[in-house]
Amino acid sequence: MKTSLEDISSVKKKLLIEIESPQVDKKIDKAYRELAIKSRIPGFRPGKAPRKILESRFANQVAEDVTMDLINESFPKAIEEAEVLPLGMPLVEKNSLKQGENFNYSAVIEVRPQFEVRNYLGIEVEKEICNVTEEDVRERLDQIRNNNGKLTAIEVDRPIQEDDYVVLEYEGYQGGRPLDGINSPNLLLKVGSNDFHPKFEEALIGLHKNSETEIRVDFEDTYHNPLLRGKSVDFRVKALDIKEMLLPELNDDLARSLGADFKDLEDLKQKVRETIVSQEEKRIDSELKQRLLQNISVSVDFEFPQVLVESEIARAVENIKQNLQRNGADLEKVGLSEERIRKDFRPASEKRVKQGLILSEIAKQDRITLDEGDLQEGFRELALTTGQDPERLRKYYEARGMIDSLKENMLEEKTLNYLVEHANITEVEKGALSQSSGSDKEDH
């Protein structure tokens, strides 16, 4: 077997493979011998049918089977000889297979780009100070009150007010025709929440229970629901019921009713503060690492292997589909196309691929690796977030071939931690970075 490698680009290569005729002939002869035994040819006992008869009936099938066998056997050896590691499946172009002749085929593959990352230690980066205020705690406690409130029908005959919860029957029309998917027999909506549309909700104020009205709304081009985005829609609305949210008192009884062994309100406040601090520390750490990685990435340039970019895009599309499916919808129902999603997610996917390759290269350059202890710790942390047994999680990952993906994510995180340890970090007040990043977005 002869192999040679041609450069198409820095990440795309063409592998040329030639298999000598004696090996080709040997494969073809073996295929016909096995075929003679298996096939049933009228007038001939098994294994006794002449080769010419078999060729007249099965030549195309034999050529296809032998071609695939030759490629499957030779390709792993060819990439080993060429010292390349393909990313994804190769694009194979093959010549026709003929007895007595060499067999040639080529495989276009993508490989990891070759580049070097420099000056990544001691990078200057800013980090928010973790500052949780009493107001933050109060807001979270208010959320807990709201989550434990009870909706109660308003018995007195009065009009709808802001902050009321109303049960609506509605249908949307455009040009006198009903819009598919824009209707509900019992929508629960908090007036003034702007969950539907400010103009729609304002028009509800003053209506009484069982009263009907028509509301016209001109939806913005940026409206979140693609079925309504940029449209002028007429709604026929009936107020079926008006409710108010009765909130519990923020006291020891509420704290104890939440479970989790809360002793009193002060105990609840302490746990709430600890939770907010933990969440803030994780957010700050994540944003710090993203800024640090961005500072390193800006000075590194290389070609992206498209197979990795497409894999990232496919993952994003699949996540969207699954989220919609869980809510009883699909792309068509919400007015999205896979082509549009793929286009929208390409820049973010390219960024993710670039940063992943940079982290991988830094790990390689500085010999950052994972050991068994790292893997065990990774499963312990995963168990804490999922509430499952670490060993059971490990068996689950092993059974589904997910260990390599987990290791890749863990190595990235270990490398990021290494970069943070060696970074030149300046602490700034909470909110300062979001304000400056907003200014940067406007400038660009």
Tab-separated table of C-alpha atoms in Angstrom:
chain	number	residue	atom	x	y	z
A	1	MET	CA	0.000	0.000	0.000
A	2	LYS	CA	1.232	3.488	-0.892
A	3	THR	CA	0.032	6.658	0.788
A	4	SER	CA	0.665	10.349	0.248
A	5	LEU	CA	-0.774	13.493	1.792
A	6	GLU	CA	-1.732	16.700	-0.009
A	7	ASP	CA	-2.493	20.024	1.679
A	8	ILE	CA	-5.781	21.623	0.674
A	9	SER	CA	-5.627	24.151	3.519
A	10	SER	CA	-4.117	24.370	6.986
A	11	VAL	CA	-6.880	22.123	8.357
A	12	LYS	CA	-8.061	20.242	5.270
A	13	LYS	CA	-5.926	17.439	3.811
A	14	LYS	CA	-6.301	14.970	0.975
A	15	LEU	CA	-5.016	11.473	1.673
A	16	LEU	CA	-4.195	9.437	-1.452
A	17	ILE	CA	-4.116	5.641	-1.049
A	18	GLU	CA	-3.065	3.042	-3.603
A	19	ILE	CA	-3.498	-0.703	-3.018
A	20	GLU	CA	-1.463	-3.033	-5.251
A	21	SER	CA	-3.224	-5.416	-7.623
A	22	PRO	CA	-2.158	-8.714	-5.912
A	23	GLN	CA	-3.988	-7.655	-2.740
A	24	VAL	CA	-6.983	-6.504	-4.790
A	25	ASP	CA	-7.118	-9.794	-6.714
A	26	LYS	CA	-6.837	-11.784	-3.504
A	27	LYS	CA	-9.841	-9.954	-2.065
A	28	ILE	CA	-11.917	-10.396	-5.217
A	29	ASP	CA	-11.121	-14.128	-5.470
A	30	LYS	CA	-12.027	-14.661	-1.818
A	31	ALA	CA	-15.316	-12.804	-2.310
A	32	TYR	CA	-16.302	-15.059	-5.234
A	33	ARG	CA	-15.345	-18.230	-3.347
A	34	GLU	CA	-17.574	-17.243	-0.423
A	35	LEU	CA	-20.319	-16.196	-2.814
A	36	ALA	CA	-20.199	-19.551	-4.597
A	37	ILE	CA	-20.835	-21.344	-1.313
A	38	LYS	CA	-23.655	-19.034	-0.180
A	39	SER	CA	-25.492	-18.491	-3.470
A	40	ARG	CA	-28.076	-20.828	-4.976
A	41	ILE	CA	-27.687	-21.033	-8.759
A	42	PRO	CA	-30.217	-23.226	-10.635
A	43	GLY	CA	-28.495	-26.263	-12.196
A	44	PHE	CA	-25.431	-26.124	-9.924
A	45	ARG	CA	-24.684	-27.592	-6.529
A	46	PRO	CA	-23.554	-25.149	-3.781
A	47	GLY	CA	-19.945	-24.103	-4.417
A	48	LYS	CA	-19.885	-25.538	-7.953
A	49	ALA	CA	-21.221	-22.629	-10.013
A	50	PRO	CA	-18.608	-21.387	-12.532
A	51	ARG	CA	-16.896	-18.038	-11.801
A	52	LYS	CA	-18.228	-16.540	-15.052
A	53	ILE	CA	-21.806	-17.302	-14.035
A	54	LEU	CA	-21.233	-15.636	-10.679
A	55	GLU	CA	-19.595	-12.619	-12.306
A	56	SER	CA	-22.513	-12.161	-14.682
A	57	ARG	CA	-24.931	-12.052	-11.751
A	58	PHE	CA	-22.978	-10.507	-8.875
A	59	ALA	CA	-20.123	-8.438	-10.347
A	60	ASN	CA	-21.469	-5.095	-9.111
A	61	GLN	CA	-22.204	-6.421	-5.616
A	62	VAL	CA	-18.754	-8.026	-5.332
A	63	ALA	CA	-17.046	-4.846	-6.537
A	64	GLU	CA	-18.953	-2.760	-3.986
A	65	ASP	CA	-18.294	-5.167	-1.094
A	66	VAL	CA	-14.589	-5.575	-1.900
A	67	THR	CA	-14.162	-1.826	-2.320
A	68	MET	CA	-15.608	-1.183	1.135
A	69	ASP	CA	-13.451	-3.947	2.668
A	70	LEU	CA	-10.294	-2.513	1.116
A	71	ILE	CA	-11.108	1.012	2.311
A	72	ASN	CA	-12.048	-0.098	5.833
A	73	GLU	CA	-8.851	-2.158	6.169
A	74	SER	CA	-6.449	0.339	4.591
A	75	PHE	CA	-7.698	3.689	5.880
A	76	PRO	CA	-6.621	3.237	9.556
A	77	LYS	CA	-3.155	2.162	8.371
A	78	ALA	CA	-2.982	5.063	5.922
A	79	ILE	CA	-3.701	7.751	8.531
A	80	GLU	CA	-1.147	6.097	10.823
A	81	GLU	CA	1.490	6.218	8.074
A	82	ALA	CA	0.605	9.826	7.204
A	83	GLU	CA	0.688	10.736	10.917
A	84	VAL	CA	-2.620	12.609	10.854
A	85	LEU	CA	-5.670	12.420	13.110
A	86	PRO	CA	-8.943	13.071	11.248
A	87	LEU	CA	-11.738	15.065	12.849
A	88	GLY	CA	-15.046	13.517	11.863
A	89	MET	CA	-15.785	11.272	8.906
A	90	PRO	CA	-13.635	11.484	5.751
A	91	LEU	CA	-15.066	12.370	2.352
A	92	VAL	CA	-14.025	9.404	0.205
A	93	GLU	CA	-13.614	9.486	-3.579
A	94	LYS	CA	-12.897	6.083	-5.096
A	95	ASN	CA	-11.994	4.775	-8.540
A	96	SER	CA	-13.644	1.695	-10.003
A	97	LEU	CA	-12.332	-1.682	-8.850
A	98	LYS	CA	-10.866	-3.935	-11.551
A	99	GLN	CA	-9.249	-7.362	-11.460
A	100	GLY	CA	-5.510	-7.216	-12.153
A	101	GLU	CA	-5.233	-3.458	-11.496
A	102	ASN	CA	-4.197	-1.338	-8.547
A	103	PHE	CA	-7.059	0.224	-6.601
A	104	ASN	CA	-6.844	3.952	-5.868
A	105	TYR	CA	-8.989	6.150	-3.654
A	106	SER	CA	-8.668	9.447	-1.830
A	107	ALA	CA	-10.053	10.714	1.463
A	108	VAL	CA	-10.503	14.408	2.245
A	109	ILE	CA	-10.144	14.926	5.986
A	110	GLU	CA	-10.033	17.797	8.424
A	111	VAL	CA	-7.386	17.946	11.144
A	112	ARG	CA	-6.641	20.143	14.122
A	113	PRO	CA	-4.896	23.367	13.137
A	114	GLN	CA	-1.237	23.772	14.034
A	115	PHE	CA	-0.607	26.964	15.988
A	116	GLU	CA	1.131	28.239	19.081
A	117	VAL	CA	-0.309	30.278	21.916
A	118	ARG	CA	2.045	32.801	23.487
A	119	ASN	CA	2.031	35.187	26.433
A	120	TYR	CA	-0.988	33.601	28.102
A	121	LEU	CA	0.371	33.677	31.647
A	122	GLY	CA	0.127	36.885	33.616
A	123	ILE	CA	-2.725	38.224	31.486
A	124	GLU	CA	-4.375	41.310	32.972
A	125	VAL	CA	-8.071	40.808	33.649
A	126	GLU	CA	-10.713	42.430	35.830
A	127	LYS	CA	-12.906	40.613	38.319
A	128	GLU	CA	-16.028	41.763	40.130
A	129	ILE	CA	-16.026	41.869	43.908
A	130	CYS	CA	-18.662	39.531	45.318
A	131	ASN	CA	-20.978	41.895	47.142
A	132	VAL	CA	-24.345	40.594	48.321
A	133	THR	CA	-26.488	43.299	49.930
A	134	GLU	CA	-29.485	43.212	52.238
A	135	GLU	CA	-31.568	44.362	49.275
A	136	ASP	CA	-30.470	41.264	47.332
A	137	VAL	CA	-31.614	39.088	50.231
A	138	ARG	CA	-34.947	40.941	50.485
A	139	GLU	CA	-35.592	40.504	46.763
A	140	ARG	CA	-34.969	36.770	47.021
A	141	LEU	CA	-37.255	36.549	50.051
A	142	ASP	CA	-39.940	38.395	48.074
A	143	GLN	CA	-39.561	35.785	45.334
A	144	ILE	CA	-40.067	33.060	47.926
A	145	ARG	CA	-43.235	34.819	49.144
A	146	ASN	CA	-44.538	35.125	45.576
A	147	ASN	CA	-43.772	31.466	44.878
A	148	ASN	CA	-45.795	30.488	47.946
A	149	GLY	CA	-48.690	32.843	47.300
A	150	LYS	CA	-52.205	31.634	46.517
A	151	LEU	CA	-54.339	32.857	43.645
A	152	THR	CA	-57.813	33.684	44.892
A	153	ALA	CA	-60.821	34.736	42.813
A	154	ILE	CA	-62.038	38.256	43.542
A	155	GLU	CA	-65.630	37.960	44.727
A	156	VAL	CA	-66.649	41.614	44.460
A	157	ASP	CA	-67.664	42.997	41.077
A	158	ARG	CA	-64.851	45.371	40.219
A	159	PRO	CA	-62.841	46.121	37.064
A	160	ILE	CA	-59.440	44.671	36.295
A	161	GLN	CA	-56.528	46.558	37.867
A	162	GLU	CA	-52.802	46.432	37.373
A	163	ASP	CA	-51.177	43.436	39.113
A	164	ASP	CA	-54.431	41.453	38.893
A	165	TYR	CA	-54.267	37.945	37.483
A	166	VAL	CA	-56.868	37.459	34.770
A	167	VAL	CA	-58.041	34.324	33.006
A	168	LEU	CA	-58.616	35.150	29.337
A	169	GLU	CA	-60.169	33.512	26.338
A	170	TYR	CA	-58.694	35.078	23.231
A	171	GLU	CA	-58.028	34.603	19.528
A	172	GLY	CA	-55.770	36.585	17.208
A	173	TYR	CA	-56.781	37.710	13.699
A	174	GLN	CA	-54.956	39.308	10.810
A	175	GLY	CA	-56.929	40.621	7.872
A	176	GLY	CA	-60.043	39.062	9.363
A	177	ARG	CA	-58.546	35.576	9.369
A	178	PRO	CA	-57.627	33.695	12.554
A	179	LEU	CA	-53.907	33.180	13.111
A	180	ASP	CA	-52.811	29.592	13.661
A	181	GLY	CA	-51.483	29.064	17.206
A	182	ILE	CA	-52.524	32.523	18.431
A	183	ASN	CA	-55.418	31.564	20.688
A	184	SER	CA	-56.190	30.142	24.091
A	185	PRO	CA	-59.346	29.147	25.967
A	186	ASN	CA	-57.863	29.985	29.407
A	187	LEU	CA	-54.693	32.076	29.444
A	188	LEU	CA	-53.610	33.181	32.932
A	189	LEU	CA	-51.915	36.566	32.697
A	190	LYS	CA	-50.643	39.025	35.284
A	191	VAL	CA	-51.661	42.500	34.142
A	192	GLY	CA	-48.652	44.790	33.983
A	193	SER	CA	-46.092	41.974	33.786
A	194	ASN	CA	-45.559	42.651	30.049
A	195	ASP	CA	-45.365	38.886	29.527
A	196	PHE	CA	-47.770	39.237	26.583
A	197	HIS	CA	-47.487	42.847	25.350
A	198	PRO	CA	-47.760	46.173	27.219
A	199	LYS	CA	-50.489	47.535	24.914
A	200	PHE	CA	-52.501	44.309	25.180
A	201	GLU	CA	-52.296	44.322	28.977
A	202	GLU	CA	-53.104	48.035	29.300
A	203	ALA	CA	-56.291	47.473	27.292
A	204	LEU	CA	-57.464	44.907	29.852
A	205	ILE	CA	-57.544	47.458	32.685
A	206	GLY	CA	-61.125	48.507	33.378
A	207	LEU	CA	-62.754	45.366	31.996
A	208	HIS	CA	-65.155	43.413	34.222
A	209	LYS	CA	-65.498	39.679	34.576
A	210	ASN	CA	-67.276	38.070	31.558
A	211	SER	CA	-66.885	41.266	29.515
A	212	GLU	CA	-65.506	41.131	25.976
A	213	THR	CA	-63.377	43.522	23.947
A	214	GLU	CA	-61.206	43.814	20.860
A	215	ILE	CA	-57.575	44.886	21.080
A	216	ARG	CA	-55.279	45.810	18.226
A	217	VAL	CA	-51.535	45.375	18.785
A	218	ASP	CA	-48.701	46.312	16.444
A	219	PHE	CA	-45.928	43.900	17.392
A	220	GLU	CA	-42.316	45.036	17.063
A	221	ASP	CA	-39.884	43.388	14.652
A	222	THR	CA	-37.951	42.252	17.721
A	223	TYR	CA	-40.924	40.673	19.541
A	224	HIS	CA	-39.982	37.370	21.189
A	225	ASN	CA	-42.746	35.277	19.581
A	226	PRO	CA	-41.883	34.752	15.889
A	227	LEU	CA	-45.554	34.046	15.087
A	228	LEU	CA	-46.402	37.637	16.090
A	229	ARG	CA	-43.154	39.409	15.270
A	230	GLY	CA	-43.690	42.479	13.042
A	231	LYS	CA	-47.441	41.855	12.639
A	232	SER	CA	-50.521	43.956	13.321
A	233	VAL	CA	-52.965	41.654	15.079
A	234	ASP	CA	-56.579	42.097	16.184
A	235	PHE	CA	-57.490	40.171	19.337
A	236	ARG	CA	-60.982	39.188	20.420
A	237	VAL	CA	-60.774	38.838	24.182
A	238	LYS	CA	-63.130	37.701	26.937
A	239	ALA	CA	-62.250	38.085	30.649
A	240	LEU	CA	-63.310	34.808	32.245
A	241	ASP	CA	-62.108	35.512	35.776
A	242	ILE	CA	-60.181	38.013	37.887
A	243	LYS	CA	-57.858	36.792	40.625
A	244	GLU	CA	-55.457	38.300	43.122
A	245	MET	CA	-52.339	36.837	44.643
A	246	LEU	CA	-52.532	36.519	48.410
A	247	LEU	CA	-48.995	36.450	49.798
A	248	PRO	CA	-48.047	34.840	53.089
A	249	GLU	CA	-46.484	36.901	55.845
A	250	LEU	CA	-42.700	36.826	55.893
A	251	ASN	CA	-42.278	35.267	59.333
A	252	ASP	CA	-41.064	32.200	61.208
A	253	ASP	CA	-44.116	30.172	60.162
A	254	LEU	CA	-43.383	30.715	56.471
A	255	ALA	CA	-39.744	29.740	56.989
A	256	ARG	CA	-40.667	26.502	58.772
A	257	SER	CA	-43.304	25.651	56.149
A	258	LEU	CA	-40.620	25.571	53.463
A	259	GLY	CA	-39.003	22.503	54.985
A	260	ALA	CA	-35.207	22.077	54.660
A	261	ASP	CA	-35.098	22.195	58.504
A	262	PHE	CA	-35.447	25.967	58.655
A	263	LYS	CA	-35.812	26.907	62.344
A	264	ASP	CA	-37.066	30.453	61.900
A	265	LEU	CA	-36.980	33.493	59.607
A	266	GLU	CA	-33.391	34.374	60.528
A	267	ASP	CA	-32.295	30.861	59.604
A	268	LEU	CA	-34.039	31.232	56.237
A	269	LYS	CA	-32.374	34.614	55.639
A	270	GLN	CA	-28.958	33.111	56.389
A	271	LYS	CA	-29.515	30.228	53.971
A	272	VAL	CA	-30.790	32.650	51.318
A	273	ARG	CA	-27.695	34.810	51.725
A	274	GLU	CA	-25.409	31.761	51.451
A	275	THR	CA	-27.214	30.643	48.300
A	276	ILE	CA	-26.927	34.079	46.669
A	277	VAL	CA	-23.226	34.313	47.592
A	278	SER	CA	-22.591	30.868	46.059
A	279	GLN	CA	-24.459	31.782	42.869
A	280	GLU	CA	-22.657	35.136	42.618
A	281	GLU	CA	-19.251	33.512	43.117
A	282	LYS	CA	-19.990	31.027	40.318
A	283	ARG	CA	-21.196	33.818	38.002
A	284	ILE	CA	-18.169	35.997	38.731
A	285	ASP	CA	-15.788	33.068	38.232
A	286	SER	CA	-17.435	32.101	34.943
A	287	GLU	CA	-17.376	35.667	33.606
A	288	LEU	CA	-13.757	36.116	34.733
A	289	LYS	CA	-12.711	33.011	32.810
A	290	GLN	CA	-14.592	34.161	29.717
A	291	ARG	CA	-12.887	37.574	29.806
A	292	LEU	CA	-9.512	35.949	30.357
A	293	LEU	CA	-10.025	33.526	27.492
A	294	GLN	CA	-11.237	36.352	25.247
A	295	ASN	CA	-8.092	38.363	26.045
A	296	ILE	CA	-5.946	35.394	25.042
A	297	SER	CA	-8.016	34.536	21.937
A	298	VAL	CA	-7.846	37.990	20.383
A	299	SER	CA	-4.133	37.592	19.574
A	300	VAL	CA	-4.438	34.053	18.170
A	301	ASP	CA	-5.550	33.432	14.594
A	302	PHE	CA	-6.019	30.156	12.756
A	303	GLU	CA	-8.460	28.391	10.435
A	304	PHE	CA	-11.397	26.613	12.034
A	305	PRO	CA	-12.061	22.966	11.138
A	306	GLN	CA	-15.600	23.164	9.823
A	307	VAL	CA	-16.440	19.691	11.097
A	308	LEU	CA	-16.040	21.016	14.662
A	309	VAL	CA	-18.053	24.152	13.914
A	310	GLU	CA	-20.861	22.103	12.367
A	311	SER	CA	-20.853	19.803	15.385
A	312	GLU	CA	-21.280	22.804	17.717
A	313	ILE	CA	-24.103	24.168	15.565
A	314	ALA	CA	-25.828	20.769	15.443
A	315	ARG	CA	-25.666	20.585	19.242
A	316	ALA	CA	-27.281	24.028	19.554
A	317	VAL	CA	-30.050	23.125	17.089
A	318	GLU	CA	-30.758	19.866	18.913
A	319	ASN	CA	-30.970	21.670	22.272
A	320	ILE	CA	-33.531	24.109	20.836
A	321	LYS	CA	-35.578	21.265	19.367
A	322	GLN	CA	-35.589	19.381	22.679
A	323	ASN	CA	-36.601	22.490	24.642
A	324	LEU	CA	-39.473	23.132	22.233
A	325	GLN	CA	-40.534	19.493	22.360
A	326	ARG	CA	-40.705	19.609	26.156
A	327	ASN	CA	-43.145	22.512	25.791
A	328	GLY	CA	-45.238	20.706	23.185
A	329	ALA	CA	-43.951	22.724	20.222
A	330	ASP	CA	-41.528	22.404	17.323
A	331	LEU	CA	-39.603	24.674	14.955
A	332	GLU	CA	-42.495	24.988	12.520
A	333	LYS	CA	-45.001	25.946	15.220
A	334	VAL	CA	-42.854	28.814	16.493
A	335	GLY	CA	-41.996	30.012	12.993
A	336	LEU	CA	-38.316	29.062	13.035
A	337	SER	CA	-36.296	27.246	10.410
A	338	GLU	CA	-33.260	25.085	11.048
A	339	GLU	CA	-31.402	27.038	8.359
A	340	ARG	CA	-32.002	30.324	10.226
A	341	ILE	CA	-30.928	28.838	13.557
A	342	ARG	CA	-27.753	27.428	12.030
A	343	LYS	CA	-26.927	30.832	10.554
A	344	ASP	CA	-27.603	32.656	13.824
A	345	PHE	CA	-25.525	30.239	15.892
A	346	ARG	CA	-22.515	30.060	13.546
A	347	PRO	CA	-20.560	33.024	15.045
A	348	ALA	CA	-20.980	31.710	18.605
A	349	SER	CA	-20.086	28.180	17.486
A	350	GLU	CA	-16.926	29.403	15.746
A	351	LYS	CA	-15.961	31.279	18.908
A	352	ARG	CA	-16.555	28.181	21.029
A	353	VAL	CA	-14.438	26.027	18.689
A	354	LYS	CA	-11.607	28.585	18.671
A	355	GLN	CA	-11.534	28.884	22.449
A	356	GLY	CA	-11.707	25.113	22.895
A	357	LEU	CA	-8.745	24.581	20.554
A	358	ILE	CA	-6.762	27.316	22.322
A	359	LEU	CA	-7.365	25.721	25.730
A	360	SER	CA	-6.385	22.336	24.313
A	361	GLU	CA	-3.151	23.797	22.929
A	362	ILE	CA	-2.293	25.515	26.229
A	363	ALA	CA	-2.899	22.236	28.064
A	364	LYS	CA	-0.562	20.518	25.606
A	365	GLN	CA	2.134	23.191	25.837
A	366	ASP	CA	2.114	23.267	29.657
A	367	ARG	CA	1.497	19.522	30.092
A	368	ILE	CA	-1.806	19.923	31.908
A	369	THR	CA	-3.467	16.521	32.160
A	370	LEU	CA	-6.227	14.698	34.015
A	371	ASP	CA	-5.585	11.815	36.363
A	372	GLU	CA	-7.920	9.330	38.028
A	373	GLY	CA	-8.253	11.626	41.042
A	374	ASP	CA	-9.474	14.461	38.816
A	375	LEU	CA	-12.058	12.174	37.231
A	376	GLN	CA	-13.321	10.940	40.584
A	377	GLU	CA	-13.608	14.510	41.849
A	378	GLY	CA	-15.478	15.449	38.672
A	379	PHE	CA	-18.062	12.734	39.307
A	380	ARG	CA	-18.370	13.775	42.969
A	381	GLU	CA	-19.142	17.360	41.908
A	382	LEU	CA	-21.575	16.121	39.269
A	383	ALA	CA	-23.264	13.955	41.891
A	384	LEU	CA	-23.757	16.967	44.165
A	385	THR	CA	-25.574	18.899	41.429
A	386	THR	CA	-27.729	15.965	40.311
A	387	GLY	CA	-28.350	14.298	43.666
A	388	GLN	CA	-27.153	10.929	42.370
A	389	ASP	CA	-24.501	8.448	43.443
A	390	PRO	CA	-21.032	9.153	41.897
A	391	GLU	CA	-20.389	5.507	40.973
A	392	ARG	CA	-23.806	5.140	39.377
A	393	LEU	CA	-23.161	8.304	37.367
A	394	ARG	CA	-19.820	6.959	36.225
A	395	LYS	CA	-21.356	3.690	35.018
A	396	TYR	CA	-24.036	5.691	33.185
A	397	TYR	CA	-21.398	7.768	31.387
A	398	GLU	CA	-19.282	4.720	30.565
A	399	ALA	CA	-22.232	2.759	29.186
A	400	ARG	CA	-23.134	5.614	26.827
A	401	GLY	CA	-19.607	6.461	25.685
A	402	MET	CA	-19.736	9.893	27.336
A	403	ILE	CA	-16.496	9.677	29.339
A	404	ASP	CA	-14.283	11.246	26.656
A	405	SER	CA	-16.611	14.237	26.325
A	406	LEU	CA	-16.649	14.685	30.100
A	407	LYS	CA	-12.850	14.476	30.237
A	408	GLU	CA	-12.578	17.121	27.518
A	409	ASN	CA	-14.810	19.500	29.500
A	410	MET	CA	-12.909	18.787	32.711
A	411	LEU	CA	-9.544	19.419	31.056
A	412	GLU	CA	-10.818	22.735	29.711
A	413	GLU	CA	-11.946	23.731	33.218
A	414	LYS	CA	-8.634	22.642	34.740
A	415	THR	CA	-6.752	24.678	32.146
A	416	LEU	CA	-8.962	27.720	32.812
A	417	ASN	CA	-8.270	27.411	36.545
A	418	TYR	CA	-4.553	27.241	35.751
A	419	LEU	CA	-4.802	30.434	33.684
A	420	VAL	CA	-6.717	32.199	36.475
A	421	GLU	CA	-4.055	31.178	39.015
A	422	HIS	CA	-1.386	32.828	36.847
A	423	ALA	CA	-3.438	35.862	35.779
A	424	ASN	CA	-2.911	39.440	36.936
A	425	ILE	CA	-6.361	40.104	38.418
A	426	THR	CA	-7.723	43.529	39.345
A	427	GLU	CA	-10.885	43.626	41.444
A	428	VAL	CA	-13.604	46.146	40.568
A	429	GLU	CA	-16.953	47.064	42.078
A	430	LYS	CA	-20.084	45.094	41.194
A	431	GLY	CA	-21.706	46.402	38.017
A	432	ALA	CA	-18.589	48.174	36.703
A	433	LEU	CA	-17.776	45.454	34.184
A	434	SER	CA	-21.313	45.136	32.823
A	435	GLN	CA	-21.377	48.904	32.247
A	436	SER	CA	-18.054	48.903	30.420
A	437	SER	CA	-18.999	45.866	28.341
A	438	GLY	CA	-22.207	47.647	27.367
A	439	SER	CA	-20.164	50.616	26.192
A	440	ASP	CA	-17.927	48.306	24.185
A	441	LYS	CA	-20.941	46.787	22.444
A	442	GLU	CA	-22.180	50.227	21.467
A	443	ASP	CA	-18.776	51.189	20.090
A	444	HIS	CA	-18.691	48.119	17.923
